[in-house]
Amino acid sequence: MMKGKALRLAIFAGLVGSTVSVLSAHAMTEKESVTVLNPVVVTAQRFETKDLDTPASVTVLDQEDLKNSGAKSIFDAVGQATGITTFSYGPLGLEFGGMESRTNIRGLDRSSLVLVNGAPINLDGKNSLNGLMMDNVERIEIVRGAASAQYGSEALGGVVNVITKTPTKSHGSIETRIGNEGYKKYATTVGTDKIEISTSKEYYGAQAKTSPDRIGRNYYNTRNKGYAHNIAVNVKPHDYVTINYMRQQSDSTYGQISTIPKAKWTTKKSALTETKYWHYRDIKNNGSIVYDDTTTKATLFFNTRRLVGESNSLANPKYVQSPYNYGAYKIGTEAQHTWKLYGDTHKAVLGVMGVHEAYQGLSDANKKVKADRNIMALYGNYEFQITPSFSTTIGGRYQVINDPINNQNVFTPQWQTLYKIDKSRSIYTNVGKAFTMPNIHDAFKWVTDLKDKKVSEYIKIPGGDLKPEEGWNYEIGFKQANKRDSWRVSLYHMRFKNFFDWAENPLDGNRKTIRINGGEFRNTGIEAEYKSYVTSDLIMTLGASYSNPQKQEIKATNWVQTAPKLELNAAFDYEKDKWQAGLSASYWGIRAFNRDGKRNPAFINVNAHVNYSPNESQTIGLYVNNVLNRQNVISQGDWEYWDLPRNYYVNYSYRF
């Protein structure tokens, strides 16, 4: 076993080493390198700043970064960033009904607020990146650290802002991917200087086993084939106005396969010892109208989700509707203005936001579940220079929340400082508070009268004192960007309380179906990123993070690890003449413990690709994911779900 592990690590090192050794001469201008190493950021401060002038930990993934990651999805690409771990029940971040993938920042589960062009798309506590087309993305900005002062609820660990492409000129493209494991993709884009329309359909094959055997429960998980159909429309009717719309419809089926030999299937068998299948149709929409003249920005946005599932078993082969089917939506509007004062040495932002979100049960069992929430927010920040080298920013957000369980008035402050050592180096501090509201449907509890055997149903909680999760983030960091390389280092401490937990419900056989507050989370860690032009045509990016994410359950005295302690990332991009190649590698080590009391195995994933462009219109590529063919666990904690084995696809694109 040790020899096999050593061999895999040797192969891993060899792949990295061989990529570094590919050096040549493809000229890149100094301006281009400075732009890549010190990019413009709009998410952290709500106005444009260079990364060196931003008092927060930021990573910007542009189109080249996304391509070089070798990732098939935005979910996988974001998961390769330093300080980010992902939780998924299927490869590519695939979801199965209410089993949603999620992106965690700094070890804090469900800690990311996901934005599209600055508008929030989290729904009912879910921060899924599914439904967003990589083909339609201009760049992704990741801001680590508590960000509720800027963006409100759900930004405990940070923000992921997906910024879509803007129409620029008449163009078109077609793309085809064919690979193993049943993978296929067909995509096309057409556009002018006013409108761009992209659509794709992606198919994935069945996976015989997505988890180990569930010892004591006599089953393992499997996945059947499925698809995702995406469309994105970007319109620019005016220099200051953009209209964006995205839709995804996905179809997935997962199952629990019995491990009992020659089982006699009857209706009396426990659901956990039967072969069962759950089939889901998931439809997501999001859109926005944005006015932005660089000083005033106004946005009208919406996002919706409709999840409809059904299940069957050998004992009951006819599909029946899932009791958890639901629809949810969010609509809102926001406006902000930026003032530049005293020769741009001072900047002020003042904004207002209103949001209405709702949840509706769609099954017979949960049709009584109808809940909504209204949020009004006033926010602002003021940045001023104390000396030519030292500046500070004070900000805050006040929210009035009309909630179905407990109304809230929440104030979240933030204080940042930035010291410019010289033109290429800076030191910053960032202290901020953040919070998350309970899910809307937590206003209901599931009730089953076991004695009278009445039909199970939801009833509304009469009042209650459920509080938001809330806490603080403290951070100090160093940034450096030269002509050929850059450094980003941050040291942070986080602590949050009132974490949502489950309590026993005496009306439901003492099952844990009532939401309560309980427990705390803490984490102290260090993150470092290094990016370098090794030669004029080879870019290297390295990242490392070491932390100690822990959660203390309600009424417990011990702290339990929640996420990997060690993360390492590496990416290489080589381009010369008609050839382009990339390699990326990710490692998660010292992971959380699983249900057997053992640590989840180290996650090591290597992606590699090579592209050849015979002319400006065509590109042919070969992409290989999970090069080392590892049985990677892509979930965190108790129950393990596995990624795909080594998989590949051939890509052909034509641009006109």
XYZ file of C-alpha atoms in Angstrom:
656
model
C 0.000 0.000 0.000
C 2.830 2.395 0.888
C 4.611 1.594 -2.353
C 1.453 2.381 -4.309
C 1.041 5.666 -2.481
C 4.678 6.556 -3.089
C 4.285 5.723 -6.782
C 1.221 7.965 -7.107
C 3.013 10.844 -5.388
C 6.020 10.313 -7.645
C 3.799 10.481 -10.715
C 2.197 13.624 -9.302
C 5.602 15.238 -8.763
C 6.761 14.128 -12.192
C 3.792 15.714 -13.908
C 4.407 18.991 -12.107
C 8.139 18.845 -12.774
C 7.761 18.030 -16.452
C 5.412 20.960 -16.903
C 7.782 23.393 -15.214
C 10.591 22.212 -17.473
C 8.712 23.190 -20.637
C 10.208 26.640 -21.164
C 10.209 28.724 -24.336
C 9.789 32.299 -25.599
C 6.392 33.759 -26.338
C 6.406 37.473 -25.710
C 3.837 38.948 -23.327
C 3.790 42.680 -22.839
C 4.594 44.249 -19.499
C 1.098 45.779 -19.419
C -0.520 42.354 -19.794
C 1.535 40.842 -16.987
C 0.780 43.730 -14.610
C -2.949 43.368 -15.348
C -2.859 39.656 -14.525
C -0.727 40.038 -11.394
C -2.574 43.100 -10.029
C -6.115 42.799 -11.397
C -8.998 45.212 -10.966
C -11.485 44.151 -8.263
C -15.064 45.422 -7.957
C -16.598 43.081 -5.361
C -14.591 43.789 -2.206
C -15.214 47.552 -1.867
C -18.184 47.927 -4.271
C -16.100 50.152 -6.555
C -13.116 49.492 -8.796
C -9.786 49.098 -7.032
C -6.535 47.410 -7.916
C -5.884 44.299 -5.854
C -2.875 45.960 -4.171
C -5.212 48.753 -3.020
C -7.902 46.395 -1.693
C -7.880 45.663 2.074
C -9.200 42.116 1.736
C -8.091 38.662 0.590
C -9.119 38.397 -3.060
C -8.626 35.926 -5.905
C -9.640 36.778 -9.468
C -10.162 33.957 -11.973
C -10.257 35.272 -15.528
C -11.059 33.340 -18.709
C -7.493 32.076 -19.006
C -7.506 30.848 -15.407
C -10.785 29.005 -15.976
C -9.464 27.400 -19.150
C -6.159 26.404 -17.572
C -7.890 24.829 -14.575
C -9.104 22.024 -16.829
C -12.361 22.110 -14.861
C -15.609 21.150 -16.574
C -17.709 23.376 -14.296
C -17.508 26.655 -12.387
C -17.969 24.636 -9.190
C -14.770 22.667 -9.833
C -12.810 25.761 -10.906
C -13.735 27.722 -7.763
C -12.872 24.671 -5.648
C -9.255 24.932 -6.818
C -8.795 28.406 -5.291
C -6.768 28.779 -2.096
C -8.828 28.577 1.085
C -11.826 27.064 -0.713
C -13.178 23.563 -0.222
C -16.223 22.148 -1.932
C -18.825 19.615 -0.849
C -20.475 17.564 -3.551
C -22.602 14.425 -3.820
C -21.616 13.921 -7.455
C -18.789 14.884 -9.836
C -18.800 18.386 -11.377
C -20.768 19.570 -8.346
C -23.799 17.586 -9.481
C -26.803 17.749 -7.201
C -29.486 15.174 -6.474
C -32.647 16.900 -5.350
C -32.211 18.459 -1.929
C -28.662 17.057 -1.756
C -27.042 20.266 -2.977
C -23.398 20.903 -3.661
C -21.909 23.824 -1.792
C -18.829 26.006 -1.697
C -17.150 26.558 1.666
C -14.712 29.349 2.426
C -12.132 28.843 5.178
C -13.709 25.634 6.462
C -17.088 27.173 7.226
C -19.903 25.037 5.790
C -22.437 26.883 3.593
C -20.413 30.044 4.146
C -20.402 31.614 0.687
C -22.758 34.190 -0.723
C -22.876 33.631 -4.489
C -23.512 36.662 -6.689
C -24.044 36.940 -10.429
C -23.048 40.405 -11.630
C -23.355 41.593 -8.033
C -26.885 40.213 -7.476
C -27.375 37.427 -4.872
C -28.575 34.035 -6.129
C -28.532 32.059 -2.855
C -31.979 30.545 -2.330
C -33.303 29.134 0.944
C -29.808 28.876 2.387
C -28.297 27.147 -0.679
C -25.234 28.616 -2.417
C -25.124 26.335 -5.447
C -22.986 27.265 -8.465
C -24.904 24.848 -10.682
C -26.785 26.444 -13.539
C -23.993 28.932 -14.310
C -22.311 28.415 -17.682
C -18.535 28.589 -17.802
C -18.838 29.599 -21.473
C -20.684 32.742 -20.378
C -18.270 33.886 -17.644
C -15.906 36.832 -18.024
C -14.277 36.399 -14.612
C -14.940 35.253 -11.057
C -13.985 37.301 -8.011
C -13.597 35.482 -4.682
C -13.472 37.645 -1.558
C -12.553 35.822 1.665
C -13.588 36.997 5.089
C -16.848 38.205 6.645
C -18.641 40.389 4.089
C -22.089 41.046 5.568
C -21.299 44.756 5.920
C -21.222 44.888 2.128
C -23.635 42.135 1.099
C -25.852 41.131 4.016
C -26.854 37.643 5.087
C -25.003 34.436 4.153
C -21.596 36.071 3.572
C -20.059 34.557 6.728
C -16.947 33.228 5.035
C -16.929 35.440 1.981
C -18.374 36.124 -1.459
C -18.108 34.480 -4.878
C -19.093 36.983 -7.595
C -19.571 35.488 -11.074
C -19.325 38.249 -13.664
C -20.729 37.377 -17.080
C -19.554 38.455 -20.509
C -20.743 41.681 -22.108
C -21.545 41.869 -25.845
C -18.659 43.509 -27.707
C -18.698 42.542 -31.391
C -20.294 40.256 -33.965
C -19.058 36.728 -33.475
C -20.088 33.118 -33.155
C -18.742 29.756 -32.079
C -19.646 26.096 -31.907
C -18.119 23.542 -29.563
C -18.300 19.777 -29.249
C -16.929 17.540 -26.491
C -16.901 13.759 -26.529
C -15.390 11.726 -23.709
C -15.562 8.577 -21.642
C -17.866 7.946 -18.662
C -20.783 8.905 -20.921
C -19.708 12.557 -21.116
C -20.815 14.729 -24.053
C -21.360 18.420 -24.548
C -22.674 20.506 -27.418
C -22.538 24.298 -27.219
C -22.974 27.312 -29.450
C -22.691 31.083 -29.055
C -23.779 33.862 -31.394
C -23.523 37.562 -30.744
C -23.312 41.128 -31.941
C -22.213 44.304 -30.184
C -25.689 44.438 -28.573
C -26.633 40.861 -27.728
C -24.978 37.516 -27.066
C -26.786 34.187 -26.742
C -25.116 30.997 -25.526
C -26.627 27.564 -25.115
C -25.262 24.153 -24.233
C -26.442 20.655 -23.455
C -24.218 18.462 -21.329
C -24.677 14.727 -20.774
C -23.045 12.529 -18.152
C -23.141 8.774 -17.813
C -24.090 6.418 -15.020
C -21.729 5.755 -12.118
C -22.079 2.290 -10.582
C -20.951 3.314 -7.116
C -20.667 6.814 -5.649
C -20.095 5.844 -2.002
C -18.621 2.970 0.029
C -20.957 0.377 1.535
C -22.952 1.939 4.366
C -21.960 -0.478 7.123
C -24.895 -1.309 9.384
C -27.352 0.208 6.919
C -26.842 -2.336 4.147
C -26.673 -0.151 1.055
C -24.408 1.975 -1.123
C -25.173 4.877 -3.471
C -25.251 4.868 -7.245
C -26.003 7.398 -9.984
C -27.817 6.991 -13.284
C -27.156 9.028 -16.406
C -28.478 12.565 -16.676
C -28.108 15.892 -18.422
C -28.039 19.666 -17.943
C -29.390 22.115 -20.510
C -28.220 25.736 -20.184
C -28.996 28.994 -21.903
C -27.568 32.459 -21.266
C -28.584 35.765 -22.837
C -26.621 38.993 -22.390
C -27.989 42.221 -23.861
C -26.369 45.664 -23.925
C -28.992 48.150 -25.201
C -27.019 51.154 -23.895
C -23.468 51.927 -22.798
C -24.628 52.020 -19.175
C -27.243 49.241 -19.252
C -26.870 45.459 -19.395
C -29.545 42.762 -19.228
C -28.562 39.224 -18.223
C -30.562 36.000 -18.056
C -29.512 32.401 -17.376
C -31.529 29.206 -17.153
C -30.620 25.608 -16.398
C -32.757 22.504 -16.541
C -31.120 19.368 -15.206
C -32.214 15.770 -14.890
C -30.588 13.410 -12.374
C -31.228 10.040 -10.763
C -29.431 8.502 -7.815
C -30.095 5.293 -5.977
C -29.459 3.241 -2.858
C -28.517 -0.331 -3.727
C -29.012 -3.050 -1.119
C -25.987 -5.089 -0.094
C -28.151 -7.872 1.406
C -27.694 -11.031 -0.693
C -30.934 -12.419 -2.165
C -33.072 -9.934 -0.297
C -36.783 -10.632 -0.219
C -38.306 -7.329 -1.245
C -41.560 -6.561 0.508
C -43.281 -3.420 1.624
C -42.305 -4.300 5.193
C -38.628 -3.893 4.446
C -36.929 -0.814 5.821
C -36.362 1.927 3.249
C -32.658 1.762 4.008
C -32.383 -1.910 3.037
C -34.250 -1.657 -0.241
C -33.016 -0.808 -3.678
C -34.494 2.626 -4.266
C -34.160 5.302 -6.923
C -34.872 9.022 -6.734
C -35.339 10.966 -9.955
C -35.252 14.785 -10.009
C -36.014 17.550 -12.487
C -34.391 20.794 -11.357
C -35.052 24.147 -13.074
C -33.181 27.326 -12.117
C -33.469 30.840 -13.517
C -31.693 34.048 -12.684
C -31.582 37.431 -14.323
C -30.800 41.087 -13.783
C -31.053 44.525 -15.343
C -28.069 46.668 -14.381
C -27.468 50.385 -14.844
C -23.845 51.365 -14.183
C -22.197 54.660 -15.126
C -19.184 54.058 -12.803
C -20.570 56.329 -10.054
C -24.218 55.238 -9.847
C -25.283 51.609 -10.050
C -28.840 50.296 -9.912
C -29.925 46.678 -10.240
C -33.232 44.849 -10.569
C -32.780 41.087 -10.135
C -34.575 37.786 -9.646
C -33.778 34.095 -9.272
C -36.035 31.062 -9.044
C -35.821 27.333 -8.494
C -38.359 24.559 -9.060
C -37.359 21.116 -7.793
C -39.631 18.161 -8.556
C -38.663 14.618 -7.614
C -40.100 11.132 -7.466
C -38.943 7.784 -6.105
C -39.583 4.064 -6.463
C -38.256 0.773 -5.116
C -38.406 -2.924 -5.871
C -41.212 -3.215 -3.356
C -43.049 -0.257 -4.919
C -41.868 -0.002 -8.542
C -44.301 2.770 -9.451
C -42.785 6.220 -9.033
C -44.391 8.400 -6.343
C -43.776 12.101 -5.765
C -41.148 13.220 -3.284
C -42.587 14.846 -0.132
C -39.896 17.545 -0.391
C -40.674 19.062 -3.811
C -40.611 22.830 -3.668
C -40.418 26.103 -5.523
C -38.511 29.159 -4.328
C -37.823 32.616 -5.669
C -36.104 35.857 -4.790
C -36.700 39.289 -6.299
C -34.977 42.483 -5.339
C -33.687 45.875 -6.257
C -30.580 47.765 -5.222
C -29.098 51.187 -5.857
C -25.795 52.707 -4.780
C -23.785 55.835 -5.474
C -20.035 56.385 -5.156
C -18.474 59.740 -4.374
C -14.805 60.542 -5.020
C -13.712 63.419 -2.823
C -10.643 65.552 -2.213
C -8.864 64.591 -5.420
C -9.817 60.912 -5.143
C -8.108 60.599 -1.765
C -11.489 59.894 -0.152
C -14.264 57.642 -1.456
C -17.757 57.085 -0.105
C -20.444 54.555 -1.026
C -24.062 54.717 0.062
C -26.640 52.161 -0.997
C -30.093 50.788 -0.344
C -31.501 47.340 -1.075
C -34.893 45.650 -0.876
C -35.488 41.891 -1.255
C -38.517 39.608 -1.150
C -37.969 35.856 -1.045
C -40.464 33.007 -0.796
C -40.747 29.227 -0.490
C -43.670 27.025 -1.561
C -44.092 23.272 -1.051
C -45.166 21.511 -4.247
C -45.992 18.010 -2.965
C -49.153 16.766 -1.287
C -47.124 16.244 1.890
C -45.703 19.786 2.082
C -48.275 21.905 0.232
C -49.050 23.766 3.475
C -45.507 25.113 3.533
C -45.799 28.703 2.328
C -43.342 31.176 3.774
C -41.786 34.438 2.704
C -39.423 37.072 4.004
C -38.877 40.779 3.307
C -35.531 42.503 3.798
C -34.685 46.193 3.682
C -31.061 47.268 3.975
C -29.096 50.488 4.157
C -25.326 50.207 3.750
C -22.276 52.328 3.153
C -18.543 52.688 3.564
C -16.113 55.565 3.696
C -12.452 55.293 2.687
C -10.080 58.101 3.523
C -6.328 58.615 3.376
C -4.718 59.482 6.670
C -1.320 59.865 4.980
C -0.293 59.341 1.330
C 0.660 55.750 2.291
C -1.992 54.879 4.863
C -5.765 54.697 4.408
C -8.670 53.285 6.357
C -12.222 52.260 5.499
C -15.191 52.198 7.856
C -18.379 50.541 6.701
C -21.597 49.050 7.933
C -24.963 47.655 6.988
C -28.285 47.884 8.807
C -30.964 45.357 7.866
C -34.608 45.157 8.861
C -35.836 41.607 8.280
C -39.490 40.600 8.392
C -39.098 36.883 9.077
C -41.747 34.125 9.430
C -40.121 32.909 12.678
C -38.568 35.924 14.338
C -38.182 39.458 12.988
C -34.629 40.779 13.116
C -32.853 44.124 13.092
C -29.198 43.396 12.353
C -26.227 45.764 12.164
C -22.923 44.483 10.778
C -19.876 46.787 10.962
C -16.536 46.518 9.162
C -13.198 48.264 9.630
C -10.260 47.978 7.215
C -6.830 49.578 6.887
C -4.272 49.610 4.073
C -0.618 50.654 4.226
C 1.275 51.053 0.919
C 4.903 50.140 1.595
C 5.729 51.198 -1.962
C 4.151 50.934 -5.421
C 4.383 47.150 -5.453
C 3.719 46.161 -1.812
C 0.962 46.728 0.713
C -0.229 45.499 4.130
C -3.900 45.429 5.118
C -6.144 44.593 8.060
C -9.798 43.601 7.838
C -12.198 43.195 10.771
C -15.849 42.481 10.079
C -19.014 40.931 11.436
C -21.271 38.587 9.465
C -24.514 36.683 9.917
C -26.878 34.194 8.276
C -30.649 33.937 8.684
C -32.390 30.554 9.028
C -33.905 29.041 5.907
C -37.418 30.281 5.207
C -38.994 26.850 5.426
C -37.494 26.404 8.918
C -40.700 28.160 10.008
C -42.360 24.738 9.658
C -41.797 21.427 11.403
C -42.639 17.904 10.272
C -45.217 16.126 12.405
C -46.180 12.448 12.471
C -48.610 11.029 15.011
C -47.142 7.540 15.340
C -49.839 6.281 17.708
C -52.818 7.217 15.565
C -50.872 6.652 12.347
C -52.156 9.873 10.849
C -50.770 11.235 7.606
C -47.530 13.113 8.189
C -47.720 16.848 7.630
C -46.024 20.178 8.200
C -47.256 22.657 10.784
C -46.084 26.194 11.331
C -43.985 27.013 14.379
C -45.953 29.431 16.609
C -43.269 32.014 17.345
C -39.881 30.971 18.681
C -36.623 32.755 19.293
C -34.436 31.368 16.484
C -31.515 33.763 16.099
C -29.192 34.355 13.141
C -25.809 32.680 13.020
C -23.336 35.463 13.649
C -19.715 36.172 14.415
C -16.497 37.998 13.554
C -13.577 37.680 11.152
C -10.151 39.185 11.991
C -7.493 39.303 9.290
C -4.109 40.777 8.423
C -2.469 40.362 5.039
C 0.463 41.209 2.778
C 0.358 41.762 -1.001
C 3.097 42.221 -3.544
C 2.883 42.555 -7.324
C 5.938 43.093 -9.511
C 6.287 42.949 -13.277
C 6.813 39.186 -13.284
C 5.398 37.753 -10.053
C 3.015 38.417 -7.174
C 2.490 37.301 -3.564
C -0.655 37.216 -1.438
C -0.442 36.129 2.228
C -3.197 36.403 4.852
C -3.491 35.368 8.492
C -7.018 35.176 9.922
C -9.168 34.138 12.870
C -12.928 33.481 12.683
C -15.464 32.725 15.396
C -19.238 32.367 15.003
C -22.069 31.391 17.346
C -25.742 30.320 17.193
C -25.075 27.738 14.518
C -28.263 26.102 13.280
C -28.797 22.610 14.604
C -31.628 20.083 14.910
C -33.602 19.156 18.055
C -35.817 16.173 18.750
C -39.482 16.600 17.894
C -41.784 14.745 20.344
C -44.586 14.927 17.756
C -42.461 13.058 15.252
C -41.151 10.093 17.204
C -38.378 12.229 18.729
C -36.687 12.544 15.365
C -34.559 15.645 14.924
C -36.871 17.798 12.809
C -36.975 21.099 14.725
C -34.511 23.891 13.932
C -32.703 25.416 16.922
C -29.619 27.493 17.628
C -26.652 25.672 19.080
C -22.944 25.290 18.820
C -20.057 27.446 17.702
C -17.480 27.518 14.900
C -13.899 28.740 15.019
C -10.941 28.704 12.688
C -7.454 30.179 12.654
C -5.358 29.858 9.540
C -2.853 31.198 7.070
C -3.181 31.378 3.265
C -0.564 32.125 0.626
C -0.738 32.511 -3.162
C 2.154 32.997 -5.565
C 1.879 33.746 -9.290
C 4.840 34.061 -11.618
C 5.806 34.427 -15.263
C 8.506 31.745 -15.153
C 9.232 32.632 -18.749
C 7.358 34.864 -21.145
C 5.088 31.972 -22.104
C 4.845 29.932 -18.901
C 2.691 31.129 -15.990
C 2.858 29.316 -12.662
C 0.353 29.711 -9.816
C 0.883 28.145 -6.398
C -1.385 28.242 -3.364
C -1.283 26.894 0.186
C -3.521 27.076 3.212
C -3.183 25.663 6.719
C -5.975 26.111 9.261
C -7.861 24.457 12.107
C -11.622 24.592 11.342
C -13.648 23.273 14.290
C -17.274 23.126 15.370
C -18.642 22.607 18.864
C -22.060 20.955 18.856
C -24.846 22.106 21.145
C -24.291 21.188 24.816
C -20.925 19.633 23.925
C -17.551 20.463 25.429
C -15.320 19.026 22.702
C -14.482 20.632 19.363
C -14.808 18.588 16.146
C -12.881 19.227 12.931
C -15.166 20.237 10.034
C -12.926 20.568 6.963
C -9.387 19.804 5.693
C -6.593 21.507 7.599
C -4.105 21.552 4.732
C -4.733 22.673 1.145
C -2.220 22.896 -1.692
C -2.872 24.060 -5.244
C -0.699 24.406 -8.324
C -1.439 25.464 -11.893
C 0.761 25.910 -14.966
C -0.122 27.530 -18.279
C 2.179 27.177 -21.282
C 1.562 28.798 -24.678
C 3.733 28.941 -27.785
C 2.755 29.502 -31.393
C -0.233 27.231 -32.124
C 0.062 25.189 -28.929
C -1.356 25.776 -25.471
C -1.160 23.394 -22.512
C -2.147 23.513 -18.871
C -1.871 21.444 -15.738
C -3.580 21.964 -12.390
C -3.281 20.008 -9.151
C -5.154 20.197 -5.851
C -4.468 18.512 -2.529
C -6.604 18.429 0.626
C -4.895 16.806 3.578
C -5.556 16.172 7.278
C -9.246 15.924 6.496
C -12.242 15.612 8.813
C -13.217 12.271 10.307
C -15.852 10.064 8.681
C -18.539 7.835 10.210
C -15.993 5.081 10.927
C -13.889 7.354 13.107
C -11.154 7.549 10.473
C -10.011 10.567 8.529
C -11.335 10.921 5.015
C -8.479 10.045 2.637
C -6.335 12.811 1.197
C -7.868 14.419 -1.875
C -5.393 14.607 -4.774
C -6.714 15.729 -8.126
C -4.645 16.472 -11.223
C -6.092 17.829 -14.463
C -4.117 18.264 -17.672
C -4.930 19.446 -21.171
C -3.318 20.408 -24.466
C -4.826 22.501 -27.272
C -3.724 22.933 -30.879
C -5.031 25.811 -33.031
C -4.200 25.288 -36.730
C -5.648 28.758 -37.422
C -7.438 31.582 -35.621
C -10.841 29.931 -36.102
C -10.266 26.380 -34.882
C -9.001 24.677 -31.746
C -8.649 20.970 -31.034
C -7.974 19.866 -27.487
C -7.532 16.856 -25.236
C -8.518 17.193 -21.564
C -7.769 14.583 -18.883
C -9.235 14.885 -15.395
C -8.154 12.900 -12.335
C -4.945 11.939 -14.110
C -3.805 9.793 -11.182
C -7.081 7.830 -11.258
C -7.637 8.286 -7.530
C -10.786 7.307 -5.680
C -11.266 10.844 -4.372
C -13.850 11.585 -1.693
C -15.604 14.812 -2.729
C -17.794 15.198 0.361
C -16.669 16.314 3.817
C -17.319 14.567 7.115
C -19.503 11.549 7.893
C -20.696 10.143 4.568
C -18.326 9.645 1.644
C -19.236 10.280 -1.991
C -16.672 9.654 -4.724
C -15.527 11.618 -7.728
C -15.207 10.075 -11.198
C -12.200 7.864 -11.951
C -9.767 9.068 -14.618
C -11.851 10.670 -17.354
C -11.106 12.526 -20.536
C -12.720 14.252 -23.477
C -11.733 15.580 -26.874
C -12.801 19.145 -27.552
C -13.325 20.875 -30.909
C -14.334 24.517 -31.277
C -14.847 26.704 -34.315
C -15.096 30.502 -34.112
C -16.455 32.780 -36.788
